[in-house]
CSV table of C-alpha atoms and ligand atoms in Angstrom, one decimal:
chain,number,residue,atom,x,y,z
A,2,UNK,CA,16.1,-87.3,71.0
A,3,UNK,CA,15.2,-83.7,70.3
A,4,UNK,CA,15.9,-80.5,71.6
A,5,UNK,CA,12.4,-80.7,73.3
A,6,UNK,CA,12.4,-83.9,74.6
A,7,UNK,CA,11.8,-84.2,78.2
A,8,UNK,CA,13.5,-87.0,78.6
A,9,UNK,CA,17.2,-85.3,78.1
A,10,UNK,CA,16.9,-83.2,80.5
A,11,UNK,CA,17.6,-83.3,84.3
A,12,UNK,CA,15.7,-79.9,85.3
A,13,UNK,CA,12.9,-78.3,83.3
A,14,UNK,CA,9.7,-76.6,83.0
A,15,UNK,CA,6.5,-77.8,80.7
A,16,UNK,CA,4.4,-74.9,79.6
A,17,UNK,CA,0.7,-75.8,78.7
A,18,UNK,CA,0.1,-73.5,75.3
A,19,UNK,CA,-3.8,-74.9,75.0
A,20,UNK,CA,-4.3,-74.2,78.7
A,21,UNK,CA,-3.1,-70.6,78.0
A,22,UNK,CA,-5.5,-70.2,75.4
A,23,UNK,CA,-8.5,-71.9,77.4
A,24,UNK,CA,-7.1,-69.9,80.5
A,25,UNK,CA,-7.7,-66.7,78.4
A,26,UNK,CA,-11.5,-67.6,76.6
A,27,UNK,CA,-12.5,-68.1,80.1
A,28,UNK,CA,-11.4,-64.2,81.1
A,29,UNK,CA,-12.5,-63.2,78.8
A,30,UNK,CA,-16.0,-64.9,78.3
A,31,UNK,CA,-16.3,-63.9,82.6
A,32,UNK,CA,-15.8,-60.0,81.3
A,33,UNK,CA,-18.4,-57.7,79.9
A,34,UNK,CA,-18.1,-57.7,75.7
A,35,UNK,CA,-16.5,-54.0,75.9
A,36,UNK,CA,-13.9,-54.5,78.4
A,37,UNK,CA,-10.6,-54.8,75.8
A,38,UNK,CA,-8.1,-57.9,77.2
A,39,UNK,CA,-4.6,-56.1,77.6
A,40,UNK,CA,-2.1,-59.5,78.2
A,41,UNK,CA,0.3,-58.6,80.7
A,42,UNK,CA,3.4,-59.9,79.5
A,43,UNK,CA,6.5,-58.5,81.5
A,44,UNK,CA,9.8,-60.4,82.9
A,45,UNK,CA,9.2,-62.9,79.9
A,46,UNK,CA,5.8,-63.3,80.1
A,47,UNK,CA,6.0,-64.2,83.9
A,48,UNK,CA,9.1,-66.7,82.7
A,49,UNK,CA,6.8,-68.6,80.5
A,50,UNK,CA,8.6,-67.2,77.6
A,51,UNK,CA,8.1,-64.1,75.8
A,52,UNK,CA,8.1,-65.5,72.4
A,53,UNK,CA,5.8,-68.6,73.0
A,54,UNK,CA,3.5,-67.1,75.1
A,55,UNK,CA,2.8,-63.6,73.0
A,56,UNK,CA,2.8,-65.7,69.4
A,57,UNK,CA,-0.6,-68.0,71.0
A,58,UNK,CA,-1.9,-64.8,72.8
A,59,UNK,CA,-1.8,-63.0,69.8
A,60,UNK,CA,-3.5,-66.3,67.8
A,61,UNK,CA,-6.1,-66.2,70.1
A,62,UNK,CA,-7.5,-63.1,70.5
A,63,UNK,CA,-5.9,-60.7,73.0
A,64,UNK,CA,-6.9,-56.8,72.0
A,65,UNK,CA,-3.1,-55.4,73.3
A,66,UNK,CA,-0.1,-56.2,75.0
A,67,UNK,CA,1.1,-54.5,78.2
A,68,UNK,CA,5.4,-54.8,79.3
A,69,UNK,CA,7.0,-53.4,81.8
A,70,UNK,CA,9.3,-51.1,79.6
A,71,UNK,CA,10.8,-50.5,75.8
A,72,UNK,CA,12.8,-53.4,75.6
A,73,UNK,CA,10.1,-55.8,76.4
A,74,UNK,CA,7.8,-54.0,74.2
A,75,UNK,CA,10.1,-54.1,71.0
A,76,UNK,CA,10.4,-58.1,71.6
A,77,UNK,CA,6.8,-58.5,71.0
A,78,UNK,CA,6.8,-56.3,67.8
A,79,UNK,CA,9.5,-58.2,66.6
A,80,UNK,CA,6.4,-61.8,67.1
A,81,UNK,CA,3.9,-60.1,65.2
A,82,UNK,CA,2.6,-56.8,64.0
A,83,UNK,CA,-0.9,-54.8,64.6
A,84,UNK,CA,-1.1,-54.9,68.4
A,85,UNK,CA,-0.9,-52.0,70.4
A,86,UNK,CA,1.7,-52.1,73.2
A,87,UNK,CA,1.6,-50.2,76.8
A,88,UNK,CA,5.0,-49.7,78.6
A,89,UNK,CA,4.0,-49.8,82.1
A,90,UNK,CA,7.5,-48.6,83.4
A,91,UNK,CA,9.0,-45.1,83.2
A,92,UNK,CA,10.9,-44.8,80.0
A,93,UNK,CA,13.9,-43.1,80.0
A,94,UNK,CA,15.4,-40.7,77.6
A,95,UNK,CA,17.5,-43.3,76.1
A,96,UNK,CA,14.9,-45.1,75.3
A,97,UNK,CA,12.5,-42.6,74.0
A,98,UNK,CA,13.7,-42.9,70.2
A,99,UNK,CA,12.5,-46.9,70.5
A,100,UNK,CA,9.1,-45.6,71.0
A,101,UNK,CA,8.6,-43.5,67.8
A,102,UNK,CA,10.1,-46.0,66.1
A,103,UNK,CA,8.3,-49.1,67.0
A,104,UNK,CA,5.0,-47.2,67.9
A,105,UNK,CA,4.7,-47.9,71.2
A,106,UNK,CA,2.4,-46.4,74.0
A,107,UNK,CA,4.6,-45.2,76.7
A,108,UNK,CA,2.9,-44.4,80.5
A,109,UNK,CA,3.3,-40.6,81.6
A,110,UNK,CA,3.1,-39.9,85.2
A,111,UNK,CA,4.7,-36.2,85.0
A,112,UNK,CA,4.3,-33.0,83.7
A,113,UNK,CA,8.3,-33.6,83.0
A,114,UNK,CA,8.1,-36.4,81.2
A,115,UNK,CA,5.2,-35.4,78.8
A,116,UNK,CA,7.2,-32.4,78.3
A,117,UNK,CA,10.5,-34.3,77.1
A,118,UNK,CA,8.5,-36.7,74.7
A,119,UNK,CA,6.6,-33.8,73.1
A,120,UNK,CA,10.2,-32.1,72.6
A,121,UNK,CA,11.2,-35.7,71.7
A,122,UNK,CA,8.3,-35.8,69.0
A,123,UNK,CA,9.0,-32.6,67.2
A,124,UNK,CA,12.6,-33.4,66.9
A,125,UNK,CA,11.3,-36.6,65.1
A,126,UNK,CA,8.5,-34.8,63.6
A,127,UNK,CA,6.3,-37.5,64.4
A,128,UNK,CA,3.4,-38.2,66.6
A,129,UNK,CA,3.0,-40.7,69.6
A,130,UNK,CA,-0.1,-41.8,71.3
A,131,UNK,CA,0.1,-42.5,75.2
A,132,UNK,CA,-1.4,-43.3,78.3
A,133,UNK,CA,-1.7,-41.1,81.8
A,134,UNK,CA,-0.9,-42.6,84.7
A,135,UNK,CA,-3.2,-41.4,88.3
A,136,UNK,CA,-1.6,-42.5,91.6
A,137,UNK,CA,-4.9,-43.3,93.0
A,138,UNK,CA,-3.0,-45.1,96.4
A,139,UNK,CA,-0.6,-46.9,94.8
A,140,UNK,CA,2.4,-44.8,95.9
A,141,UNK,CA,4.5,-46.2,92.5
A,142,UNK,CA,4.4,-44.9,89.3
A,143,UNK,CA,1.5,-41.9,88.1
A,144,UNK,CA,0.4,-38.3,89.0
A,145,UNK,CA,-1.1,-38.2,92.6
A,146,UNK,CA,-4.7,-38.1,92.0
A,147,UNK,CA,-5.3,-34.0,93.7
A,148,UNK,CA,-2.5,-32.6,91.4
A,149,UNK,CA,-3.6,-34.8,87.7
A,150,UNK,CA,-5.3,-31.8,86.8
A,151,UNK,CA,-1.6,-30.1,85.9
A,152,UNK,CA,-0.6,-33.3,83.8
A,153,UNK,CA,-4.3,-33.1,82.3
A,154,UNK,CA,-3.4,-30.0,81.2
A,155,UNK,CA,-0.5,-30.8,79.9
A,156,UNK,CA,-1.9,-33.1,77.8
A,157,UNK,CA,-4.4,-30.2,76.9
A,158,UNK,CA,-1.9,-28.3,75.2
A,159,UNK,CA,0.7,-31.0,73.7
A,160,UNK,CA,0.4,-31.3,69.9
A,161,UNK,CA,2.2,-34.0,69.0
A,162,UNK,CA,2.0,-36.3,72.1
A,163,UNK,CA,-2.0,-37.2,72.5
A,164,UNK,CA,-3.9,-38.4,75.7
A,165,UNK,CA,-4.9,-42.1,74.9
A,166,UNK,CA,-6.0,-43.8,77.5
A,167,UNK,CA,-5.9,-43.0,81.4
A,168,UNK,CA,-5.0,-45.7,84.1
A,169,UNK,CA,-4.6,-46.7,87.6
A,170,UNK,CA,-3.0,-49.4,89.6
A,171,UNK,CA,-4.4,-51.2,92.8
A,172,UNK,CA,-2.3,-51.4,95.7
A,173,UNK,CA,-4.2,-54.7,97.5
A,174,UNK,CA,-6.8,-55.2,95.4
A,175,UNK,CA,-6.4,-59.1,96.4
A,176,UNK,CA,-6.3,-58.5,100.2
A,177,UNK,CA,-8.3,-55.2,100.7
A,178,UNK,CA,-11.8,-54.5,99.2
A,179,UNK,CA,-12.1,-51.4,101.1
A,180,UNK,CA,-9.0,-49.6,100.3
A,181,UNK,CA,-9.8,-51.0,96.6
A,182,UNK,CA,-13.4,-49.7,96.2
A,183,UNK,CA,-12.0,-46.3,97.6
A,184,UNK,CA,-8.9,-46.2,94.6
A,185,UNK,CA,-11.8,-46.6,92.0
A,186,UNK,CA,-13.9,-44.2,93.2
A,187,UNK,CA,-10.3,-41.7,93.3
A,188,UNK,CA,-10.3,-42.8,90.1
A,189,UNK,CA,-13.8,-42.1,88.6
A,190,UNK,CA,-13.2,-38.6,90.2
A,191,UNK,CA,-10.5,-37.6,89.0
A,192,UNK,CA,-11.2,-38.1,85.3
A,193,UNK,CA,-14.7,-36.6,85.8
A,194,UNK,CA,-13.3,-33.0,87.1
A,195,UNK,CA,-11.3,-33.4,83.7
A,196,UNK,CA,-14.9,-32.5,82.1
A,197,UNK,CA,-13.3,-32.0,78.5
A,198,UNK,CA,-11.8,-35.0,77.8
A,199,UNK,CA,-13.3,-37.8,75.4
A,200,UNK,CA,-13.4,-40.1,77.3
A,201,UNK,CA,-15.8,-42.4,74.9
A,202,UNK,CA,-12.8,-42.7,72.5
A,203,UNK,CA,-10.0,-43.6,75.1
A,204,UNK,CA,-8.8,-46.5,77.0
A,205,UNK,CA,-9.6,-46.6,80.8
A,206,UNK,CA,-8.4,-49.0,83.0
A,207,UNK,CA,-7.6,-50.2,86.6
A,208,UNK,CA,-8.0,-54.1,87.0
A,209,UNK,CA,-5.3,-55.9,87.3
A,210,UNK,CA,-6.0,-59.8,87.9
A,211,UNK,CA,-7.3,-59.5,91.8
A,212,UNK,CA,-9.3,-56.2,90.5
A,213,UNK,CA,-11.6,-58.6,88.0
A,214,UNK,CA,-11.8,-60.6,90.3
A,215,UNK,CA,-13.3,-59.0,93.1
A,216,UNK,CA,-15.6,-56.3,91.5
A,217,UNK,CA,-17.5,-55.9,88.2
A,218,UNK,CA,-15.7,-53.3,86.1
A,219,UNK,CA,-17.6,-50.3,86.4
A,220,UNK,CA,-19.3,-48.6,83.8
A,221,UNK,CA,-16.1,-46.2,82.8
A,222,UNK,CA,-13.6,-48.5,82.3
A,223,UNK,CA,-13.4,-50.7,78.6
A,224,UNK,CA,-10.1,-53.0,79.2
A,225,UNK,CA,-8.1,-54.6,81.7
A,226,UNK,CA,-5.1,-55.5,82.1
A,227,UNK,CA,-4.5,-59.1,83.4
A,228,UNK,CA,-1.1,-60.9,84.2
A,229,UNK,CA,-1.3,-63.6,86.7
A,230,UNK,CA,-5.2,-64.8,86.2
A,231,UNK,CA,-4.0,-65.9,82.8
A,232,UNK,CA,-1.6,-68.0,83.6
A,233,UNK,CA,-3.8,-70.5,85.8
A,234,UNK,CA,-2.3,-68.7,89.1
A,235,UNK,CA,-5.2,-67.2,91.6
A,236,UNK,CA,-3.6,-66.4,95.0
A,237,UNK,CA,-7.1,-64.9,95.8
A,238,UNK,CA,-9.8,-66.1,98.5
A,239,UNK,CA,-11.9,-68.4,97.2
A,240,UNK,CA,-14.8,-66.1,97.9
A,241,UNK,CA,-13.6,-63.7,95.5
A,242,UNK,CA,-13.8,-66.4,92.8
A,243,UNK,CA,-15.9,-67.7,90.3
A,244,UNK,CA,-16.2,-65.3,87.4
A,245,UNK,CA,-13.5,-67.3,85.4
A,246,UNK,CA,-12.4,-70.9,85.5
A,247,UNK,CA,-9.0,-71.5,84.7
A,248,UNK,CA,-5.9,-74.0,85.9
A,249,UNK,CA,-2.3,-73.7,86.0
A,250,UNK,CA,-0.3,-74.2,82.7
A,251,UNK,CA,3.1,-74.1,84.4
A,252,UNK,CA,5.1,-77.6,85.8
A,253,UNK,CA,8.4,-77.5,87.1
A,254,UNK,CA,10.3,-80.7,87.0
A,255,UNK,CA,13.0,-82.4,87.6
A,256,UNK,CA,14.7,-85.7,88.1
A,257,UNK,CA,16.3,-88.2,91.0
A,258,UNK,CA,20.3,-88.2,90.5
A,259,UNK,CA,21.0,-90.8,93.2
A,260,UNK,CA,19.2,-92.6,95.8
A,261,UNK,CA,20.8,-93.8,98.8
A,262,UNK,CA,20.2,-95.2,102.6
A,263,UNK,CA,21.7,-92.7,105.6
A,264,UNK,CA,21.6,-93.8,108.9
A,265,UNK,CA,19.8,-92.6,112.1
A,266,UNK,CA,21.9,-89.2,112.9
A,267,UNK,CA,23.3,-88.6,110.0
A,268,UNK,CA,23.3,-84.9,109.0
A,269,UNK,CA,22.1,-83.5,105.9
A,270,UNK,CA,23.3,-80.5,103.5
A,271,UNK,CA,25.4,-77.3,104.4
A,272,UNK,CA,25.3,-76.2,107.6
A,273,UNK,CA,24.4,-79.2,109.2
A,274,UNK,CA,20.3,-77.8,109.8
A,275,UNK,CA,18.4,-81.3,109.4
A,276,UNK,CA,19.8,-84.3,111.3
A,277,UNK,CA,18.0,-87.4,110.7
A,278,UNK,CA,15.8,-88.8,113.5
A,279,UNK,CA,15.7,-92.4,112.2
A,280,UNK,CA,17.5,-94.4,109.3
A,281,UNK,CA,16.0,-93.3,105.8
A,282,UNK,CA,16.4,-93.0,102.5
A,283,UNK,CA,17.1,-90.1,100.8
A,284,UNK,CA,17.2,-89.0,96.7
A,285,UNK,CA,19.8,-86.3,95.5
A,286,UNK,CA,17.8,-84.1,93.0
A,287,UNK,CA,19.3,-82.5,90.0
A,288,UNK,CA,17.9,-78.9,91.0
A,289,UNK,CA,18.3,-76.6,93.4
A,290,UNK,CA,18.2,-72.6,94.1
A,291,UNK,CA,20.5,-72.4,90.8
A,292,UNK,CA,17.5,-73.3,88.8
A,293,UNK,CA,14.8,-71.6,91.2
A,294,UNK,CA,13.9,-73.8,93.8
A,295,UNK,CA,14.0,-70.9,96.9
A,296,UNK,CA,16.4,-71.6,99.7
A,297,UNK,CA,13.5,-70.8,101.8
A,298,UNK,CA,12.3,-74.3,101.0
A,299,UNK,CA,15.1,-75.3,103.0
A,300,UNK,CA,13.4,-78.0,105.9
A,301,UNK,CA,10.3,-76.5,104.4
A,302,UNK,CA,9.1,-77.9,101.3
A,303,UNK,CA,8.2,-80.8,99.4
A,304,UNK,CA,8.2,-82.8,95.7
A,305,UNK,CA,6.1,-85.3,94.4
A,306,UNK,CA,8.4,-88.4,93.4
A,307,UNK,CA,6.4,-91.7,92.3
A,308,UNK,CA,2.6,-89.8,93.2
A,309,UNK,CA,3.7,-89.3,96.7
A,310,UNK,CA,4.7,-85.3,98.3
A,311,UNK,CA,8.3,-86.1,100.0
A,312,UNK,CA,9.9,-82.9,102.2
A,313,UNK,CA,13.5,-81.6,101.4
A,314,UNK,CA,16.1,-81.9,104.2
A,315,UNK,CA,18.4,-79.8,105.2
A,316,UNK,CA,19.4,-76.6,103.0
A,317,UNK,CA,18.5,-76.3,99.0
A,318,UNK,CA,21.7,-76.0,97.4
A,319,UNK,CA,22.9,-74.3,94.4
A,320,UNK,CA,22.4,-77.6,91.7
A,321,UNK,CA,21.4,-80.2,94.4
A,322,UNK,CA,17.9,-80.5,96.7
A,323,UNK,CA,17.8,-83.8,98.9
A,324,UNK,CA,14.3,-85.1,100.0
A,325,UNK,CA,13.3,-88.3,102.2
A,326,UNK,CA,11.9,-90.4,100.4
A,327,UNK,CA,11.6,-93.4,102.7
A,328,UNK,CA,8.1,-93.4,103.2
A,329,UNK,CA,7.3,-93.7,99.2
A,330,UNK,CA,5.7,-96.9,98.1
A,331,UNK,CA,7.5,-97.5,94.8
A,332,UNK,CA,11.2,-97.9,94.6
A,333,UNK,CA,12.9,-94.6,93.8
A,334,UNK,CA,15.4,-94.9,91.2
A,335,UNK,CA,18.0,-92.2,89.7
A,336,UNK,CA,16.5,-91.1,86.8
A,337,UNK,CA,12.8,-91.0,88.2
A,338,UNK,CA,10.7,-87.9,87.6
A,339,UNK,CA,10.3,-85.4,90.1
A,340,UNK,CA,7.5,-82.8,90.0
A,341,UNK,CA,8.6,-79.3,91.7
A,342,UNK,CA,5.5,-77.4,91.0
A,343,UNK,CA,2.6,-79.3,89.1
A,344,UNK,CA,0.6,-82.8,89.5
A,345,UNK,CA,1.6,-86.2,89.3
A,346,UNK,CA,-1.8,-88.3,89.0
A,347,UNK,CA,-3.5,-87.8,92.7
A,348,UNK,CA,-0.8,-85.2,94.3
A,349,UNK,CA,-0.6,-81.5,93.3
A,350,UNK,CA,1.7,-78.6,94.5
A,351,UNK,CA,0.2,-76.2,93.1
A,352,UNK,CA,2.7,-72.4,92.5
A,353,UNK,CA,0.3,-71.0,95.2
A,354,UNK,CA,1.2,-73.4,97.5
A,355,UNK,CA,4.4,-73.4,96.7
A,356,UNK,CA,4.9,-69.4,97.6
A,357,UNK,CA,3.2,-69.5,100.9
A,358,UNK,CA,5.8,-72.1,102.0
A,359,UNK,CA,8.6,-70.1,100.4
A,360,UNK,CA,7.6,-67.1,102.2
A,361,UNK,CA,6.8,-65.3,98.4
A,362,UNK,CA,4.5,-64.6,96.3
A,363,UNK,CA,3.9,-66.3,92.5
A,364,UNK,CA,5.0,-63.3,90.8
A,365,UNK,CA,8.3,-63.3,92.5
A,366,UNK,CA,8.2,-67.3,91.8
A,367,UNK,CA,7.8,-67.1,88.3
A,368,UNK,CA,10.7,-64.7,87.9
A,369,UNK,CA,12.9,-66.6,89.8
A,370,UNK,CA,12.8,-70.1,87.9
A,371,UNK,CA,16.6,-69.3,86.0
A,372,UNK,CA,17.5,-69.3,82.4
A,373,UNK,CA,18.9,-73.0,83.2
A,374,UNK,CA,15.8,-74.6,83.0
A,375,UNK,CA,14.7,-75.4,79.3
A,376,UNK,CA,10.8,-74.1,78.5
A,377,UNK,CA,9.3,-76.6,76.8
A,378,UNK,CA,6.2,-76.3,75.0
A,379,UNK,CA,2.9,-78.3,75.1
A,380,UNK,CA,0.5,-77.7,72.0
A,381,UNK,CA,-3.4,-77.7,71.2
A,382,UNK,CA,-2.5,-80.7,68.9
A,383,UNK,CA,-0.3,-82.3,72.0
A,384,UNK,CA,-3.3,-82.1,74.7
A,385,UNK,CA,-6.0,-82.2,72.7
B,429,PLP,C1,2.1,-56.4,86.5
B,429,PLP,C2,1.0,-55.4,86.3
B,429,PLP,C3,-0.3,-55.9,86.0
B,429,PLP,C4,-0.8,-57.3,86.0
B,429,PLP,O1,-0.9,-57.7,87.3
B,429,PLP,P1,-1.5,-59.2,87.6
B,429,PLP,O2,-1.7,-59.2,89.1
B,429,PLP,O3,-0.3,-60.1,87.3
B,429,PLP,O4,-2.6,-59.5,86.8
B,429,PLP,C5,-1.3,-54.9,85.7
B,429,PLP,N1,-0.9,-53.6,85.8
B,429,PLP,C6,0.3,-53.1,86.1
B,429,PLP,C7,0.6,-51.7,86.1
B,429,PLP,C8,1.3,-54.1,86.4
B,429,PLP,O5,2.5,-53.6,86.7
């Protein structure tokens, strides 16, 4: 048995590389030809696995990467050559050297921090291209939109740091159309009282995932930057859908340790929070919060075993979930496959799903699932 054979292990996750790439054709077919697709690839490409993930993004087609800071963004250098890298995150002056030196396109909010890295450059008598950053309603990181005009001139006068591209982040551009359409238009102003700049040959962007899609980019911006949508994850209304089609890539799996019969009163887990109403049978599963299955799920949630969705009892442990599984046809045996997230023929818990009942979102799902849990990697040749 190999390293990568399912069958050894007793907690896992199965990571769809073909879907990826279908996932991403359907962005980017769904955006207008200039829009550039910036692959959002922080926290291990949303625990997908950095290395994986960015070596098929970058076979298939993606224009740039985006990380959330220097360390990220060297990983991906280290995969492959000739993409241009945004760090999202603040860097620091530690890290300021890493950015000459592997080329990378670092986000300026302040006047301060343009100011350090233009001192920075002519120290290393080199020149670094980067990317302004306009607090449009975010709150996070980038200049607040009514004072840009002191970074934009900044910018005006550095020599060796030059303005690339100019962005902006959506607060609730899944939940709040309004507030959205009023951060663009921010937006759009704010770079047009900045007369002078060229914009034709820079990078503008604002749309995260939820940003493309709700609206049509408009006519200023040429890339986006998408994380989630990629993936196969769309914790958006339906209503907002339909520009691109894609499905999950990402199954979380596990297996039955021990099955066993528990009578009527019997109480389950730590803490004593699930007491059983009627004699049942329960299965031991080889996961728990140790490998990212939220104690929130506690008396919440539910697996698939044998097709059929069973709930956990009582409280998620560290290495050890219990469910019920007394109503499943099939015999449940130790050993059996259990499906965490993912599909097993007609049942699906789909990560969506599977935050709402955890009380979380995906993003924080997909950073959660530990560095216990093997990735194991599905091919185009694999699924056809
Ligand atoms: C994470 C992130 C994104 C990607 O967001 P998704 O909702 O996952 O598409 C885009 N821009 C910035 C600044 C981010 O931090």
């Amino acid at each position: 048995m190999s390293q990568s054979d399912p069958t050894t292990f007793r907690c896992w996750a199965e990571i769809d590389l073909a879907g990826l790439e279908r996932n991403l054709k359907s962005i980017q077919s769904a955006l207008p030809k200039r829009i550039r697709y910036i692959a959002v690839v922080k926290a291990d490409a949303y625990g997908h696995g950095m290395q994986q993930t960015v070596a098929r993004l970058m076979q298939a087609g993606v224009d740039m990467f985006a990380v959330a800071n220097v360390n990220e963004a060297t990983a991906i250098r280290e995969i492959g050559t000739g993409w241009p890298i945004i760090v999202l995150g603040a860097t620091l002056e530690q890290e300021e050297s890493q950015l000459f030196e592997y080329e990378l396109i670092p986000t300026i909010s302040t006047v301060e921090e343009l100011a350090r890295l233009e001192r920075r450059a002519h120290r290393e008598k080199a020149n670094l291209k980067a990317h302004m950053k306009i607090d449009t309603g975010m709150g996070r990181l980038g200049i607040w939109h009514e004072y840009a005009d002191e970074l934009f001139q900044a910018f005006r006068k550095a020599s060796r740091v030059t303005l690339n591209g100019i962005y902006t982040h959506f607060a609730s551009a899944d939940k709040d159309p309004a507030f959205t359409r009023k951060q663009r238009e921010i937006f759009i102003e704010t770079i047009a009282r900045a007369d002078w700049l060229p914009v034709d040959d820079m990078l503008i962007h604002a749309d995260n995932s939820a940003g493309i899609t709700t609206f049509a980019p408009d006519s200023i911006y040429n890339a986006a930057r998408i994380g989630l949508l990629q993936f196969g994850i769309r914790p958006y209304p339906e209503s907002m859908l339909g520009r691109a089609d894609t499905t999950p890539i990402f199954q979380f799996k596990s297996r039955v340790g021990i099955v066993k019969t528990l009578p009527e009163g019997a109480s389950i887990s730590y803490g004593r929070t699930c007491v059983l109403k009627r004699e049942s049978r329960i299965a031991v599963v080889c996961a728990g919060y140790g490998d990212g299955i939220p104690l929130q799920l506690s008396n919440r949630g539910e697996v698939i075993i044998n097709d059929q969705r069973c709930p956990i009892l009582g409280r998620v442990t560290m290495d050890q979930t219990i469910v019920d599984v007394t109503e499943v046809a099939e015999p449940v045996e130790s050993g059996d496959v259990v499906t965490i997230i993912g599909s097993q023929s007609g049942s699906e818990i789909r990560l969506e799903e599977f935050s709402i009942r955890a009380d979380t979102i995906p993003w924080e799902v997909m950073c959660s699932i530990t560095k216990r849990v093997p990735r194991i990697y599905r091919t185009a040749i694999q699924s056809g």
